[in-house]
């Protein structure tokens, strides 16, 4: 194996608070260990098109507190094709990039795995996603900040819910993962959380209404994981039809959850994982995600990290039910 001298760094998929902190950590740790670090703009699309520059310590100065990603991000359909991957590989050869570090979520790391396997190319991934749905890591970069953003928004919504004695369905991101909805519900003192159907086979709305929550409370907050089929609007419409006596409102937080200054926890996590990514490259690792487990950086094969069966503690639903009386 030839000696690695130059590392390409990109962010891909949805942005997450703390990505800039990770970019800073990878860049400075790379330079400290005598690597050249090339920042690739706009994710895999930028890798295909050769949009990049060599990063210096000055380039990443003052970005640890900024949301989003200075390298920009994009979703690339072309990279998913053999032709697109071949173009990306040709770019790596032309730019003398010997290894890649990819910061992103499930789809981004799937692309990293496929690229690494197809061209026998060293690729290391960092878990940058607000969904916290990657297997093998206790937390993902951006998750904690997003939780705090949701909590602040719901605290404000409750003021209105109390004033008007309404049921509010608040929709949060997470796609097929209920971690944001479940933990946000606990943090906000919500009366219920409705999480993806894969987690429970119960009719969660029926269970919530059957508990007779309005017997003791004049208002309710229900946190709902986003879904094309069963989002907050779906459940609100059901309540209007099945329980017409209730005043119902919907608040979809949407992309509000992605932005903002990263929390201290996300900054520390991104910094630790960024340095660990450089260490992994020095050790000759490839096709690995750097996760966090019991506060220690851990190597997780891509094939494990992108599994869809990350453990979801259903006992949290029981805790929420007990505390919502």
mmCIF file of C-alpha atoms in Angstrom:
data_model
loop_
_atom_site.group_PDB
_atom_site.id
_atom_site.type_symbol
_atom_site.label_atom_id
_atom_site.label_comp_id
_atom_site.label_asym_id
_atom_site.label_seq_id
_atom_site.Cartn_x
_atom_site.Cartn_y
_atom_site.Cartn_z
ATOM 1 C CA UNK A 1 0.000 0.000 0.000
ATOM 2 C CA UNK A 2 1.370 3.390 -1.015
ATOM 3 C CA UNK A 3 1.913 5.987 1.681
ATOM 4 C CA UNK A 4 -1.002 8.368 2.164
ATOM 5 C CA UNK A 5 -0.008 12.004 1.775
ATOM 6 C CA UNK A 6 -3.185 13.823 0.743
ATOM 7 C CA UNK A 7 -6.675 13.435 2.225
ATOM 8 C CA UNK A 8 -9.862 14.613 0.557
ATOM 9 C CA UNK A 9 -12.579 15.881 2.927
ATOM 10 C CA UNK A 10 -16.250 16.368 2.075
ATOM 11 C CA UNK A 11 -19.664 16.798 3.685
ATOM 12 C CA UNK A 12 -22.625 15.083 2.077
ATOM 13 C CA UNK A 13 -26.394 14.805 2.433
ATOM 14 C CA UNK A 14 -28.351 16.944 4.863
ATOM 15 C CA UNK A 15 -26.335 19.455 6.855
ATOM 16 C CA UNK A 16 -26.013 18.987 10.603
ATOM 17 C CA UNK A 17 -24.817 21.396 13.338
ATOM 18 C CA UNK A 18 -21.241 20.474 14.202
ATOM 19 C CA UNK A 19 -20.117 19.620 10.672
ATOM 20 C CA UNK A 20 -17.893 22.706 10.678
ATOM 21 C CA UNK A 21 -16.355 21.626 13.962
ATOM 22 C CA UNK A 22 -15.580 18.264 12.337
ATOM 23 C CA UNK A 23 -14.079 19.971 9.269
ATOM 24 C CA UNK A 24 -11.886 22.043 11.586
ATOM 25 C CA UNK A 25 -10.766 18.982 13.557
ATOM 26 C CA UNK A 26 -9.939 16.873 10.497
ATOM 27 C CA UNK A 27 -8.058 19.738 8.853
ATOM 28 C CA UNK A 28 -5.968 20.688 11.870
ATOM 29 C CA UNK A 29 -5.280 17.103 12.964
ATOM 30 C CA UNK A 30 -4.347 16.264 9.375
ATOM 31 C CA UNK A 31 -1.916 19.158 9.100
ATOM 32 C CA UNK A 32 -0.492 18.353 12.557
ATOM 33 C CA UNK A 33 0.264 14.823 11.280
ATOM 34 C CA UNK A 34 1.884 16.082 8.059
ATOM 35 C CA UNK A 35 -1.022 15.349 5.707
ATOM 36 C CA UNK A 36 -2.277 17.704 3.022
ATOM 37 C CA UNK A 37 -6.045 18.154 3.414
ATOM 38 C CA UNK A 38 -8.118 19.122 0.391
ATOM 39 C CA UNK A 39 -11.623 20.401 1.076
ATOM 40 C CA UNK A 40 -14.107 19.159 -1.541
ATOM 41 C CA UNK A 41 -17.089 21.428 -2.140
ATOM 42 C CA UNK A 42 -20.692 20.218 -2.583
ATOM 43 C CA UNK A 43 -20.190 16.626 -1.547
ATOM 44 C CA UNK A 44 -19.849 13.843 -4.080
ATOM 45 C CA UNK A 45 -21.000 16.195 -6.831
ATOM 46 C CA UNK A 46 -17.971 18.369 -6.146
ATOM 47 C CA UNK A 47 -15.738 15.293 -6.100
ATOM 48 C CA UNK A 48 -16.970 14.378 -9.565
ATOM 49 C CA UNK A 49 -16.437 17.914 -10.865
ATOM 50 C CA UNK A 50 -13.133 18.572 -9.086
ATOM 51 C CA UNK A 51 -14.374 21.470 -6.915
ATOM 52 C CA UNK A 52 -11.790 21.655 -4.148
ATOM 53 C CA UNK A 53 -8.992 23.595 -2.480
ATOM 54 C CA UNK A 54 -6.152 22.804 -0.111
ATOM 55 C CA UNK A 55 -7.198 23.790 3.398
ATOM 56 C CA UNK A 56 -5.004 25.630 5.872
ATOM 57 C CA UNK A 57 -5.427 26.157 9.593
ATOM 58 C CA UNK A 58 -6.557 29.701 8.791
ATOM 59 C CA UNK A 59 -9.310 28.400 6.507
ATOM 60 C CA UNK A 60 -10.946 26.624 9.439
ATOM 61 C CA UNK A 61 -10.331 29.313 12.026
ATOM 62 C CA UNK A 62 -13.483 30.672 13.662
ATOM 63 C CA UNK A 63 -15.868 28.063 12.261
ATOM 64 C CA UNK A 64 -16.330 25.788 15.292
ATOM 65 C CA UNK A 65 -19.339 27.837 16.397
ATOM 66 C CA UNK A 66 -21.032 28.006 12.992
ATOM 67 C CA UNK A 67 -23.901 25.829 11.841
ATOM 68 C CA UNK A 68 -24.108 24.319 8.371
ATOM 69 C CA UNK A 69 -20.933 23.421 6.487
ATOM 70 C CA UNK A 70 -18.357 25.718 4.894
ATOM 71 C CA UNK A 71 -17.733 22.972 2.311
ATOM 72 C CA UNK A 72 -21.399 23.105 1.274
ATOM 73 C CA UNK A 73 -23.302 19.919 0.649
ATOM 74 C CA UNK A 74 -25.415 18.326 -2.052
ATOM 75 C CA UNK A 75 -27.082 15.063 -2.946
ATOM 76 C CA UNK A 76 -25.554 13.529 -6.076
ATOM 77 C CA UNK A 77 -27.587 11.184 -8.251
ATOM 78 C CA UNK A 78 -24.653 10.902 -10.660
ATOM 79 C CA UNK A 79 -22.382 9.508 -7.950
ATOM 80 C CA UNK A 80 -24.816 6.611 -7.535
ATOM 81 C CA UNK A 81 -24.004 5.430 -11.077
ATOM 82 C CA UNK A 82 -20.866 3.487 -12.117
ATOM 83 C CA UNK A 83 -19.991 6.321 -14.490
ATOM 84 C CA UNK A 84 -20.244 8.920 -11.750
ATOM 85 C CA UNK A 85 -18.077 6.916 -9.375
ATOM 86 C CA UNK A 86 -15.505 6.452 -12.106
ATOM 87 C CA UNK A 87 -15.375 10.227 -12.636
ATOM 88 C CA UNK A 88 -14.906 10.725 -8.888
ATOM 89 C CA UNK A 89 -12.058 8.217 -8.865
ATOM 90 C CA UNK A 90 -10.403 9.959 -11.823
ATOM 91 C CA UNK A 91 -10.623 13.222 -9.873
ATOM 92 C CA UNK A 92 -8.888 11.600 -6.898
ATOM 93 C CA UNK A 93 -6.074 10.378 -9.130
ATOM 94 C CA UNK A 94 -5.730 13.734 -10.871
ATOM 95 C CA UNK A 95 -5.686 15.663 -7.581
ATOM 96 C CA UNK A 96 -3.354 13.072 -6.000
ATOM 97 C CA UNK A 97 -5.864 12.340 -3.228
ATOM 98 C CA UNK A 98 -4.877 9.127 -1.465
ATOM 99 C CA UNK A 99 -7.798 8.792 0.987
ATOM 100 C CA UNK A 100 -11.218 10.292 1.666
ATOM 101 C CA UNK A 101 -12.990 11.391 4.844
ATOM 102 C CA UNK A 102 -16.756 11.680 4.397
ATOM 103 C CA UNK A 103 -18.984 13.454 6.926
ATOM 104 C CA UNK A 104 -22.632 12.508 6.516
ATOM 105 C CA UNK A 105 -25.504 10.196 7.285
ATOM 106 C CA UNK A 106 -26.760 6.833 6.112
ATOM 107 C CA UNK A 107 -26.888 7.603 2.384
ATOM 108 C CA UNK A 108 -23.546 9.392 2.399
ATOM 109 C CA UNK A 109 -21.781 6.527 4.154
ATOM 110 C CA UNK A 110 -23.424 4.025 1.813
ATOM 111 C CA UNK A 111 -21.835 5.919 -1.064
ATOM 112 C CA UNK A 112 -18.521 5.972 0.817
ATOM 113 C CA UNK A 113 -18.670 2.216 1.302
ATOM 114 C CA UNK A 114 -19.479 1.545 -2.358
ATOM 115 C CA UNK A 115 -16.731 3.857 -3.590
ATOM 116 C CA UNK A 116 -14.137 2.369 -1.265
ATOM 117 C CA UNK A 117 -15.015 -1.190 -2.248
ATOM 118 C CA UNK A 118 -15.243 -0.499 -5.980
ATOM 119 C CA UNK A 119 -11.786 1.105 -6.250
ATOM 120 C CA UNK A 120 -10.049 -0.386 -3.190
ATOM 121 C CA UNK A 121 -9.752 3.165 -1.925
ATOM 122 C CA UNK A 122 -9.246 4.187 1.729
ATOM 123 C CA UNK A 123 -12.395 5.912 2.994
ATOM 124 C CA UNK A 124 -13.243 6.895 6.569
ATOM 125 C CA UNK A 125 -16.665 8.195 7.580
ATOM 126 C CA UNK A 126 -17.869 10.490 10.346
ATOM 127 C CA UNK A 127 -21.518 10.257 11.487
ATOM 128 C CA UNK A 128 -22.950 13.673 10.621
ATOM 129 C CA UNK A 129 -26.744 13.514 10.809
ATOM 130 C CA UNK A 130 -29.411 14.952 13.080
ATOM 131 C CA UNK A 131 -31.364 11.662 12.917
ATOM 132 C CA UNK A 132 -28.998 9.669 15.169
ATOM 133 C CA UNK A 133 -29.889 6.568 13.151
ATOM 134 C CA UNK A 134 -26.423 5.149 12.431
ATOM 135 C CA UNK A 135 -25.595 1.829 14.051
ATOM 136 C CA UNK A 136 -22.465 1.579 16.188
ATOM 137 C CA UNK A 137 -22.372 5.083 17.634
ATOM 138 C CA UNK A 138 -24.076 6.405 20.750
ATOM 139 C CA UNK A 139 -24.614 9.799 19.114
ATOM 140 C CA UNK A 140 -24.214 11.468 15.738
ATOM 141 C CA UNK A 141 -22.882 14.961 15.031
ATOM 142 C CA UNK A 142 -25.806 17.367 15.075
ATOM 143 C CA UNK A 143 -28.252 15.276 17.104
ATOM 144 C CA UNK A 144 -27.759 17.070 20.421
ATOM 145 C CA UNK A 145 -28.095 20.545 18.909
ATOM 146 C CA UNK A 146 -31.257 19.534 17.080
ATOM 147 C CA UNK A 147 -32.715 18.120 20.289
ATOM 148 C CA UNK A 148 -32.109 21.461 21.999
ATOM 149 C CA UNK A 149 -33.659 23.365 19.081
ATOM 150 C CA UNK A 150 -36.782 21.195 19.223
ATOM 151 C CA UNK A 151 -36.990 21.645 22.975
ATOM 152 C CA UNK A 152 -36.847 25.429 22.674
ATOM 153 C CA UNK A 153 -39.545 25.452 19.974
ATOM 154 C CA UNK A 154 -41.879 23.136 21.871
ATOM 155 C CA UNK A 155 -41.484 25.170 25.063
ATOM 156 C CA UNK A 156 -42.803 28.154 23.113
ATOM 157 C CA UNK A 157 -45.613 26.167 21.515
ATOM 158 C CA UNK A 158 -46.782 24.958 24.916
ATOM 159 C CA UNK A 159 -47.449 28.542 25.960
ATOM 160 C CA UNK A 160 -50.000 28.813 23.161
ATOM 161 C CA UNK A 161 -51.358 25.313 23.766
ATOM 162 C CA UNK A 162 -52.018 26.184 27.414
ATOM 163 C CA UNK A 163 -53.568 29.532 26.587
ATOM 164 C CA UNK A 164 -56.041 28.068 24.082
ATOM 165 C CA UNK A 165 -56.495 24.586 25.621
ATOM 166 C CA UNK A 166 -55.460 22.812 22.437
ATOM 167 C CA UNK A 167 -53.836 19.579 21.353
ATOM 168 C CA UNK A 168 -50.712 20.410 19.363
ATOM 169 C CA UNK A 169 -49.132 17.831 17.074
ATOM 170 C CA UNK A 170 -45.509 18.893 16.565
ATOM 171 C CA UNK A 171 -43.711 17.153 13.704
ATOM 172 C CA UNK A 172 -39.948 16.658 13.941
ATOM 173 C CA UNK A 173 -37.404 15.197 11.539
ATOM 174 C CA UNK A 174 -36.034 11.688 11.757
ATOM 175 C CA UNK A 175 -37.449 9.901 8.709
ATOM 176 C CA UNK A 176 -37.671 6.243 9.755
ATOM 177 C CA UNK A 177 -35.966 6.800 13.119
ATOM 178 C CA UNK A 178 -37.860 7.851 16.221
ATOM 179 C CA UNK A 179 -34.912 8.975 18.360
ATOM 180 C CA UNK A 180 -35.559 12.702 17.939
ATOM 181 C CA UNK A 181 -39.295 12.394 18.584
ATOM 182 C CA UNK A 182 -38.964 10.106 21.591
ATOM 183 C CA UNK A 183 -36.221 11.969 23.412
ATOM 184 C CA UNK A 184 -37.610 15.389 22.520
ATOM 185 C CA UNK A 185 -40.952 14.343 24.011
ATOM 186 C CA UNK A 186 -39.225 13.409 27.261
ATOM 187 C CA UNK A 187 -37.139 16.587 27.320
ATOM 188 C CA UNK A 188 -40.147 18.803 26.630
ATOM 189 C CA UNK A 189 -42.553 17.106 29.016
ATOM 190 C CA UNK A 190 -44.841 16.189 26.110
ATOM 191 C CA UNK A 191 -47.868 14.006 26.715
ATOM 192 C CA UNK A 192 -47.025 11.543 23.930
ATOM 193 C CA UNK A 193 -44.615 10.658 21.142
ATOM 194 C CA UNK A 194 -45.662 8.962 17.928
ATOM 195 C CA UNK A 195 -42.672 7.203 16.410
ATOM 196 C CA UNK A 196 -42.210 5.135 13.222
ATOM 197 C CA UNK A 197 -44.409 2.070 12.878
ATOM 198 C CA UNK A 198 -41.329 -0.159 12.755
ATOM 199 C CA UNK A 199 -40.848 0.499 16.472
ATOM 200 C CA UNK A 200 -44.320 -0.492 17.641
ATOM 201 C CA UNK A 201 -47.314 -2.231 16.109
ATOM 202 C CA UNK A 202 -49.810 -0.356 18.269
ATOM 203 C CA UNK A 203 -52.160 2.322 17.021
ATOM 204 C CA UNK A 204 -50.257 4.995 18.898
ATOM 205 C CA UNK A 205 -52.903 7.691 18.496
ATOM 206 C CA UNK A 206 -55.625 5.391 19.831
ATOM 207 C CA UNK A 207 -53.450 4.475 22.799
ATOM 208 C CA UNK A 208 -52.805 8.138 23.536
ATOM 209 C CA UNK A 209 -56.484 9.106 23.400
ATOM 210 C CA UNK A 210 -57.557 6.030 25.351
ATOM 211 C CA UNK A 211 -55.468 7.142 28.320
ATOM 212 C CA UNK A 212 -57.979 9.934 28.792
ATOM 213 C CA UNK A 213 -55.258 12.547 28.900
ATOM 214 C CA UNK A 214 -57.732 15.449 28.830
ATOM 215 C CA UNK A 215 -59.247 14.354 32.139
ATOM 216 C CA UNK A 216 -56.361 15.941 34.001
ATOM 217 C CA UNK A 217 -54.984 18.455 31.497
ATOM 218 C CA UNK A 218 -56.374 21.307 29.470
ATOM 219 C CA UNK A 219 -53.738 21.094 26.742
ATOM 220 C CA UNK A 220 -51.511 18.449 25.173
ATOM 221 C CA UNK A 221 -48.298 18.291 23.187
ATOM 222 C CA UNK A 222 -47.718 15.263 20.950
ATOM 223 C CA UNK A 223 -44.349 14.906 19.192
ATOM 224 C CA UNK A 224 -44.590 13.070 15.854
ATOM 225 C CA UNK A 225 -41.785 11.705 13.669
ATOM 226 C CA UNK A 226 -42.032 12.970 10.093
ATOM 227 C CA UNK A 227 -43.528 10.509 7.625
ATOM 228 C CA UNK A 228 -44.994 10.711 4.141
ATOM 229 C CA UNK A 229 -47.878 8.490 5.245
ATOM 230 C CA UNK A 230 -48.390 9.218 8.950
ATOM 231 C CA UNK A 231 -47.005 12.642 9.830
ATOM 232 C CA UNK A 232 -48.516 15.239 12.138
ATOM 233 C CA UNK A 233 -51.182 16.265 9.611
ATOM 234 C CA UNK A 234 -52.411 12.671 9.368
ATOM 235 C CA UNK A 235 -52.880 12.343 13.115
ATOM 236 C CA UNK A 236 -54.459 15.774 13.456
ATOM 237 C CA UNK A 237 -57.028 14.895 10.780
ATOM 238 C CA UNK A 238 -57.780 11.635 12.556
ATOM 239 C CA UNK A 239 -58.453 13.439 15.827
ATOM 240 C CA UNK A 240 -60.769 15.889 14.065
ATOM 241 C CA UNK A 241 -62.749 12.985 12.601
ATOM 242 C CA UNK A 242 -62.673 10.514 15.497
ATOM 243 C CA UNK A 243 -62.749 13.012 18.389
ATOM 244 C CA UNK A 244 -64.484 16.105 16.994
ATOM 245 C CA UNK A 245 -64.745 17.785 20.385
ATOM 246 C CA UNK A 246 -61.052 18.613 20.540
ATOM 247 C CA UNK A 247 -59.332 21.750 19.271
ATOM 248 C CA UNK A 248 -56.306 20.553 17.266
ATOM 249 C CA UNK A 249 -53.349 22.364 15.727
ATOM 250 C CA UNK A 250 -50.237 21.237 13.833
ATOM 251 C CA UNK A 251 -46.723 22.686 13.900
ATOM 252 C CA UNK A 252 -44.149 21.245 11.483
ATOM 253 C CA UNK A 253 -40.677 22.361 12.551
ATOM 254 C CA UNK A 254 -39.027 21.330 9.284
ATOM 255 C CA UNK A 255 -35.609 22.729 8.389
ATOM 256 C CA UNK A 256 -35.633 24.989 11.412
ATOM 257 C CA UNK A 257 -34.146 21.947 13.180
ATOM 258 C CA UNK A 258 -31.038 21.735 10.989
ATOM 259 C CA UNK A 259 -29.526 25.155 11.527
ATOM 260 C CA UNK A 260 -28.118 27.065 14.434
ATOM 261 C CA UNK A 261 -25.019 27.219 16.583
ATOM 262 C CA UNK A 262 -23.845 23.703 17.523
ATOM 263 C CA UNK A 263 -24.070 22.768 21.178
ATOM 264 C CA UNK A 264 -20.987 22.189 23.342
ATOM 265 C CA UNK A 265 -21.645 18.455 23.191
ATOM 266 C CA UNK A 266 -21.726 18.432 19.386
ATOM 267 C CA UNK A 267 -18.560 20.534 19.182
ATOM 268 C CA UNK A 268 -16.703 18.136 21.477
ATOM 269 C CA UNK A 269 -18.047 15.086 19.648
ATOM 270 C CA UNK A 270 -17.068 16.466 16.242
ATOM 271 C CA UNK A 271 -13.593 17.385 17.491
ATOM 272 C CA UNK A 272 -12.932 13.965 19.013
ATOM 273 C CA UNK A 273 -14.211 12.103 15.940
ATOM 274 C CA UNK A 274 -12.272 14.332 13.543
ATOM 275 C CA UNK A 275 -8.967 13.609 15.276
ATOM 276 C CA UNK A 276 -9.861 9.898 15.451
ATOM 277 C CA UNK A 277 -10.475 9.867 11.689
ATOM 278 C CA UNK A 278 -6.916 11.029 11.060
ATOM 279 C CA UNK A 279 -5.624 8.412 13.505
ATOM 280 C CA UNK A 280 -7.574 5.728 11.626
ATOM 281 C CA UNK A 281 -5.945 6.736 8.344
ATOM 282 C CA UNK A 282 -2.512 6.642 9.989
ATOM 283 C CA UNK A 283 -3.308 3.103 11.167
ATOM 284 C CA UNK A 284 -4.195 2.018 7.625
ATOM 285 C CA UNK A 285 -7.922 1.627 8.310
ATOM 286 C CA UNK A 286 -10.435 1.796 5.472
ATOM 287 C CA UNK A 287 -14.184 1.399 4.926
ATOM 288 C CA UNK A 288 -14.769 2.387 8.548
ATOM 289 C CA UNK A 289 -16.989 4.892 10.329
ATOM 290 C CA UNK A 290 -15.663 6.524 13.483
ATOM 291 C CA UNK A 291 -18.381 6.297 16.116
ATOM 292 C CA UNK A 292 -18.530 7.108 19.802
ATOM 293 C CA UNK A 293 -19.155 4.361 22.358
ATOM 294 C CA UNK A 294 -19.056 4.998 26.117
ATOM 295 C CA UNK A 295 -17.211 8.281 25.404
ATOM 296 C CA UNK A 296 -14.467 6.558 23.418
ATOM 297 C CA UNK A 297 -13.967 6.727 19.655
ATOM 298 C CA UNK A 298 -14.745 3.367 18.050
ATOM 299 C CA UNK A 299 -14.167 1.907 14.578
ATOM 300 C CA UNK A 300 -17.350 0.611 12.964
ATOM 301 C CA UNK A 301 -17.324 -1.086 9.528
ATOM 302 C CA UNK A 302 -19.513 0.751 7.011
ATOM 303 C CA UNK A 303 -21.511 -2.427 6.485
ATOM 304 C CA UNK A 304 -22.487 -2.292 10.172
ATOM 305 C CA UNK A 305 -22.950 1.472 10.468
ATOM 306 C CA UNK A 306 -25.565 1.711 7.717
ATOM 307 C CA UNK A 307 -27.727 -1.084 9.064
ATOM 308 C CA UNK A 308 -31.314 -0.045 9.745
ATOM 309 C CA UNK A 309 -31.739 -1.883 13.038
ATOM 310 C CA UNK A 310 -30.114 0.497 15.499
ATOM 311 C CA UNK A 311 -31.497 -0.339 18.919
ATOM 312 C CA UNK A 312 -34.493 1.721 19.977
ATOM 313 C CA UNK A 313 -35.269 1.506 23.673
ATOM 314 C CA UNK A 314 -39.044 0.996 23.813
ATOM 315 C CA UNK A 315 -38.916 1.434 27.574
ATOM 316 C CA UNK A 316 -38.658 5.166 26.954
ATOM 317 C CA UNK A 317 -42.247 5.068 25.692
ATOM 318 C CA UNK A 318 -43.268 3.552 29.045
ATOM 319 C CA UNK A 319 -41.360 6.274 30.903
ATOM 320 C CA UNK A 320 -43.126 8.953 28.851
ATOM 321 C CA UNK A 321 -46.529 7.382 29.482
ATOM 322 C CA UNK A 322 -45.971 7.321 33.233
ATOM 323 C CA UNK A 323 -44.806 10.919 33.364
ATOM 324 C CA UNK A 324 -47.610 12.278 31.176
ATOM 325 C CA UNK A 325 -50.494 11.726 33.610
#
